[in-house]
Amino acid sequence: MQISNKARMNRLFNQGKCLDVAIDHGIANEPDFLSGLENIERVMHSLIAARPDAIQVNYGQADLLQNAPQRDKPALVMRTDVGNAYNAARHREMWAVLHNPEQPILAALQMDAAAVVVNLYMIPDEPGIFRQCVENIGRLRHACERYAMPLMVEPLVMAPAGQGAAYGSIGDVEKMVPLVRLARELGADIIKADPTERVEDFHRIVEAARCPTLVRGGGKGELRAVLDKSAALMAQGASGMVYGRNVYQHDNPAQVVRALMAIVHQGADGEQALALYQQS
């Protein structure tokens, strides 16, 4: 009898919607990502109190969430891979590996995660890292199927080296749709995707995913613009957000969570969400 992952999916999604706050950026080994996360214990306590649907961390920080005494707290989403695609300088060798290739979701099971997440990088002239990602997803899919763990795949179309920071992801919908489709073909239960360059094209990503699709936040933006765009992406069929720097690098992360939760779960527009943020 096949075991369903519905129980864990229900922990992650409330009526099909989810705000997942990512603070797993230490794995990138990039100093800029750690601005605002210097005291991750304090950030975690603040986020637990703000009550997003989920908090995304790596194994070494998951105890900060799961050892917290609150009974009703955000679900754990655990990252399973590490790589060098986000560093400011281009590397001679690009790579992405699982933390534990032999038992890739053991830590997630031990820490009672609601889902695991892994990258699918497509970097120009770097087929090796793409192949590693496909192999990573294959190992994870096998383990996730066995233990009824939802698998979130993050398909990222990266810019050529020299365009901005070494490998910034891009929102080219014509390149994103095939990669999102591939992620679904490989067995993704959830897709975490960049916003498209034109927000009105994002429905094509949702259609290619054929599963809950969460919007990736990327670098910190001006808050009003972030809230407006988030509401527009929800209108395109997104099931929610996975935001990191657009939460923890703002002045009041807990209020950002409040504003985003209103967009995701109550259908608030950007103006309404900003008003909630500005309330003391």
Coordinates of C-alpha atoms in Angstrom, one line a residue:
M1 CA 0.0 0.0 0.0
Q2 CA 1.4 3.4 -1.0
I3 CA 1.8 5.8 1.9
S4 CA 0.4 9.3 1.3
N5 CA 2.3 12.4 2.2
K6 CA -1.0 14.2 2.7
A7 CA -0.5 14.5 6.5
R8 CA 2.8 16.4 6.1
M9 CA 1.4 18.5 3.2
N10 CA -1.5 19.5 5.5
R11 CA 1.0 20.7 8.2
L12 CA 2.7 22.8 5.6
F13 CA -0.3 24.2 3.8
N14 CA -3.3 25.9 5.3
Q15 CA -6.2 25.5 2.9
G16 CA -3.7 25.1 0.1
K17 CA -1.7 28.2 0.9
C18 CA 1.7 28.6 2.6
L19 CA 4.2 31.3 3.7
D20 CA 7.6 29.6 4.3
V21 CA 10.3 31.9 5.7
A22 CA 13.7 30.7 4.7
I23 CA 16.7 31.3 7.0
D24 CA 18.8 28.6 5.5
H25 CA 21.2 31.0 3.9
G26 CA 24.3 30.1 5.9
I27 CA 24.7 27.1 3.7
A28 CA 25.7 29.4 0.8
N29 CA 29.0 30.4 2.4
E30 CA 28.3 34.0 1.2
P31 CA 28.7 36.8 3.8
D32 CA 26.1 39.1 2.2
F33 CA 23.4 36.5 2.8
L34 CA 24.1 36.6 6.6
S35 CA 23.2 40.2 7.0
G36 CA 20.3 40.1 9.5
L37 CA 21.0 36.5 10.4
E38 CA 24.0 37.1 12.7
N39 CA 22.0 36.1 15.7
I40 CA 20.0 33.3 14.2
E41 CA 18.6 32.2 17.6
R42 CA 17.0 35.6 18.1
V43 CA 15.6 35.6 14.5
M44 CA 14.1 32.2 15.0
H45 CA 12.4 33.2 18.2
S46 CA 11.0 36.3 16.5
L47 CA 9.7 34.2 13.5
I48 CA 8.1 31.5 15.7
A49 CA 6.2 34.3 17.5
A50 CA 5.2 35.8 14.1
R51 CA 3.8 32.4 13.1
P52 CA 4.3 32.0 9.4
D53 CA 3.2 28.6 8.1
A54 CA 6.7 27.2 7.9
I55 CA 10.4 28.1 8.6
Q56 CA 13.1 26.7 6.3
V57 CA 16.4 25.9 7.8
N58 CA 19.3 23.4 7.5
Y59 CA 19.9 20.5 9.8
G60 CA 22.3 22.3 12.1
Q61 CA 19.8 25.1 12.9
A62 CA 16.6 23.0 12.9
D63 CA 16.9 22.4 16.7
L64 CA 16.1 26.1 17.3
L65 CA 12.7 25.5 15.8
Q66 CA 11.9 22.0 16.9
N67 CA 13.2 22.4 20.5
A68 CA 11.0 25.6 21.0
P69 CA 8.4 24.8 23.7
Q70 CA 5.4 26.1 21.8
R71 CA 2.9 23.4 20.7
D72 CA 1.5 25.4 17.9
K73 CA 4.5 26.6 15.9
P74 CA 5.5 26.8 12.2
A75 CA 6.2 23.6 10.3
L76 CA 9.9 22.7 9.5
V77 CA 11.1 22.7 5.9
M78 CA 14.6 21.3 5.8
R79 CA 17.1 22.0 3.0
T80 CA 19.0 18.9 1.9
D81 CA 21.7 20.2 -0.4
V82 CA 24.7 22.5 -0.5
G83 CA 26.6 24.1 -3.4
N84 CA 28.7 27.0 -4.6
A85 CA 26.3 28.6 -7.1
Y86 CA 25.6 31.7 -5.0
N87 CA 29.1 32.9 -4.3
A88 CA 30.1 36.4 -5.6
A89 CA 33.1 35.0 -7.6
R90 CA 32.8 32.4 -10.3
H91 CA 34.3 29.0 -9.4
R92 CA 36.5 26.8 -11.6
E93 CA 34.3 23.9 -10.6
M94 CA 30.5 24.2 -10.0
W95 CA 28.9 21.6 -7.7
A96 CA 25.8 20.8 -5.7
V97 CA 25.7 17.8 -3.3
L98 CA 23.4 16.3 -0.8
H99 CA 24.3 16.6 2.9
N100 CA 23.8 12.9 3.3
P101 CA 23.6 11.1 -0.1
E102 CA 23.2 7.7 1.4
Q103 CA 20.3 8.6 3.7
P104 CA 19.2 12.0 2.3
I105 CA 16.1 12.5 4.4
L106 CA 17.1 10.8 7.6
A107 CA 17.8 14.1 9.4
A108 CA 14.4 15.5 8.2
L109 CA 12.6 12.5 9.6
Q110 CA 14.5 12.7 12.9
M111 CA 13.6 16.4 13.2
D112 CA 10.0 15.9 12.2
A113 CA 10.1 18.0 9.1
A114 CA 7.0 18.6 7.0
A115 CA 9.0 18.8 3.7
V116 CA 12.5 18.8 2.3
V117 CA 13.8 21.1 -0.4
V118 CA 16.6 20.8 -3.0
N119 CA 17.9 22.9 -5.9
L120 CA 17.8 22.2 -9.6
Y121 CA 20.4 24.6 -11.1
M122 CA 20.6 25.3 -14.8
I123 CA 23.8 27.4 -15.3
P124 CA 25.1 28.2 -18.8
D125 CA 28.1 26.1 -19.8
E126 CA 27.9 24.1 -16.6
P127 CA 26.2 20.8 -17.4
G128 CA 28.0 19.0 -14.5
I129 CA 26.1 20.8 -11.8
F130 CA 22.9 20.2 -13.6
R131 CA 23.6 16.5 -13.7
Q132 CA 24.4 16.5 -10.0
C133 CA 21.1 18.2 -9.2
V134 CA 19.2 15.6 -11.2
E135 CA 21.0 12.8 -9.3
N136 CA 20.2 14.6 -6.0
I137 CA 16.5 14.7 -6.9
G138 CA 16.5 11.1 -7.9
R139 CA 17.9 10.0 -4.5
L140 CA 15.6 12.3 -2.6
R141 CA 12.5 11.1 -4.6
H142 CA 13.2 7.5 -3.8
A143 CA 13.6 8.3 0.0
C144 CA 10.6 10.7 0.0
E145 CA 8.4 8.1 -1.6
R146 CA 9.4 5.5 0.9
Y147 CA 8.7 7.7 4.0
A148 CA 5.9 9.9 2.7
M149 CA 8.0 13.1 2.8
P150 CA 6.9 16.0 0.5
L151 CA 9.7 17.0 -1.9
M152 CA 10.1 20.7 -2.8
V153 CA 12.3 21.3 -5.8
E154 CA 13.7 24.8 -6.6
P155 CA 14.4 25.0 -10.4
L156 CA 16.7 28.0 -11.0
V157 CA 17.6 29.4 -14.4
M158 CA 20.8 31.2 -13.8
A159 CA 22.4 34.0 -15.8
P160 CA 25.8 33.6 -17.4
A161 CA 28.8 34.5 -15.4
G162 CA 29.6 38.2 -15.6
Q163 CA 26.0 39.3 -15.5
G164 CA 25.7 40.7 -12.0
A165 CA 26.9 38.5 -9.1
A166 CA 28.5 35.4 -10.4
Y167 CA 25.3 33.5 -11.1
G168 CA 22.1 35.4 -10.4
S169 CA 18.8 33.6 -11.2
I170 CA 16.6 35.1 -13.9
G171 CA 12.9 35.2 -14.6
D172 CA 12.9 34.3 -18.3
V173 CA 9.6 32.5 -18.6
E174 CA 10.6 30.7 -21.8
K175 CA 13.6 29.1 -20.0
M176 CA 11.8 28.6 -16.7
V177 CA 8.8 26.7 -18.0
P178 CA 10.8 23.7 -19.3
L179 CA 12.9 23.6 -16.2
V180 CA 9.8 23.7 -13.9
R181 CA 8.2 21.0 -16.1
L182 CA 11.4 18.9 -15.7
A183 CA 11.3 19.3 -11.9
R184 CA 7.7 18.0 -11.9
E185 CA 8.7 15.1 -14.2
L186 CA 11.4 14.2 -11.7
G187 CA 8.8 14.0 -8.9
A188 CA 8.4 17.3 -7.2
D189 CA 5.5 17.6 -4.9
I190 CA 6.0 21.4 -4.5
I191 CA 7.8 23.8 -6.8
K192 CA 9.6 26.9 -5.5
A193 CA 10.2 29.2 -8.5
D194 CA 11.5 32.7 -9.2
P195 CA 8.9 35.3 -10.2
T196 CA 8.7 35.8 -13.9
E197 CA 10.0 39.0 -15.4
R198 CA 6.5 39.9 -16.3
V199 CA 4.2 39.0 -13.3
E200 CA 1.4 38.3 -15.7
D201 CA 3.3 35.3 -17.1
F202 CA 3.6 33.5 -13.8
H203 CA 0.5 31.5 -14.5
R204 CA 2.5 29.6 -17.0
I205 CA 4.9 28.4 -14.3
V206 CA 1.9 27.3 -12.2
E207 CA 0.5 25.4 -15.2
A208 CA 3.9 23.7 -15.9
A209 CA 4.2 22.7 -12.2
R210 CA 0.9 21.0 -11.8
C211 CA 1.4 21.1 -8.1
P212 CA 1.5 23.8 -5.4
T213 CA 3.9 26.5 -6.6
L214 CA 5.6 28.9 -4.1
V215 CA 7.4 32.1 -5.2
R216 CA 11.0 32.4 -4.4
G217 CA 11.9 35.8 -2.9
G218 CA 15.6 36.4 -3.9
G219 CA 17.4 39.5 -2.8
K220 CA 15.8 42.2 -0.5
G221 CA 13.6 44.7 -2.3
E222 CA 11.7 47.8 -1.3
L223 CA 8.9 46.6 0.9
R224 CA 5.9 48.2 -0.9
A225 CA 7.1 46.9 -4.2
V226 CA 7.6 43.4 -2.6
L227 CA 4.1 43.4 -1.2
D228 CA 2.5 44.6 -4.4
K229 CA 4.3 42.0 -6.5
S230 CA 3.4 39.2 -4.0
A231 CA -0.3 40.0 -4.3
A232 CA 0.0 40.1 -8.1
L233 CA 1.7 36.7 -8.1
M234 CA -1.0 35.2 -5.9
A235 CA -3.5 36.4 -8.4
Q236 CA -1.6 34.5 -11.1
G237 CA -2.1 31.2 -9.2
A238 CA 0.8 31.0 -6.8
S239 CA 0.1 29.0 -3.6
G240 CA 2.3 31.2 -1.5
M241 CA 5.8 32.4 -0.9
V242 CA 9.3 31.2 0.2
Y243 CA 10.9 34.5 1.3
G244 CA 14.1 34.9 3.2
R245 CA 16.0 38.2 2.8
N246 CA 12.7 40.0 2.0
V247 CA 11.7 39.1 5.6
Y248 CA 14.7 38.9 7.8
Q249 CA 16.7 41.9 6.3
H250 CA 13.8 44.3 6.8
D251 CA 13.5 46.4 10.0
N252 CA 10.6 44.5 11.5
P253 CA 10.6 40.9 10.2
A254 CA 7.6 39.9 12.4
Q255 CA 5.5 42.7 10.8
V256 CA 6.6 41.6 7.3
V257 CA 5.3 38.1 8.1
R258 CA 2.0 39.6 9.3
A259 CA 1.7 41.5 6.0
L260 CA 2.6 38.6 3.8
M261 CA 0.3 36.2 5.7
A262 CA -2.6 38.6 4.9
I263 CA -1.7 38.5 1.2
V264 CA -1.3 34.7 1.2
H265 CA -4.3 33.7 3.3
Q266 CA -6.7 36.6 3.2
G267 CA -6.3 37.9 -0.3
A268 CA -5.0 41.3 0.8
D269 CA -3.5 43.6 -1.8
G270 CA -0.2 45.4 -1.4
E271 CA -1.7 48.6 0.0
Q272 CA -3.7 46.7 2.7
A273 CA -0.6 44.6 3.5
L274 CA 1.5 47.6 3.9
A275 CA -1.0 49.2 6.3
L276 CA -0.8 46.0 8.4
Y277 CA 3.0 46.3 8.4
Q278 CA 2.9 49.9 9.6
Q279 CA 0.6 49.1 12.5
S280 CA 2.4 48.9 15.8

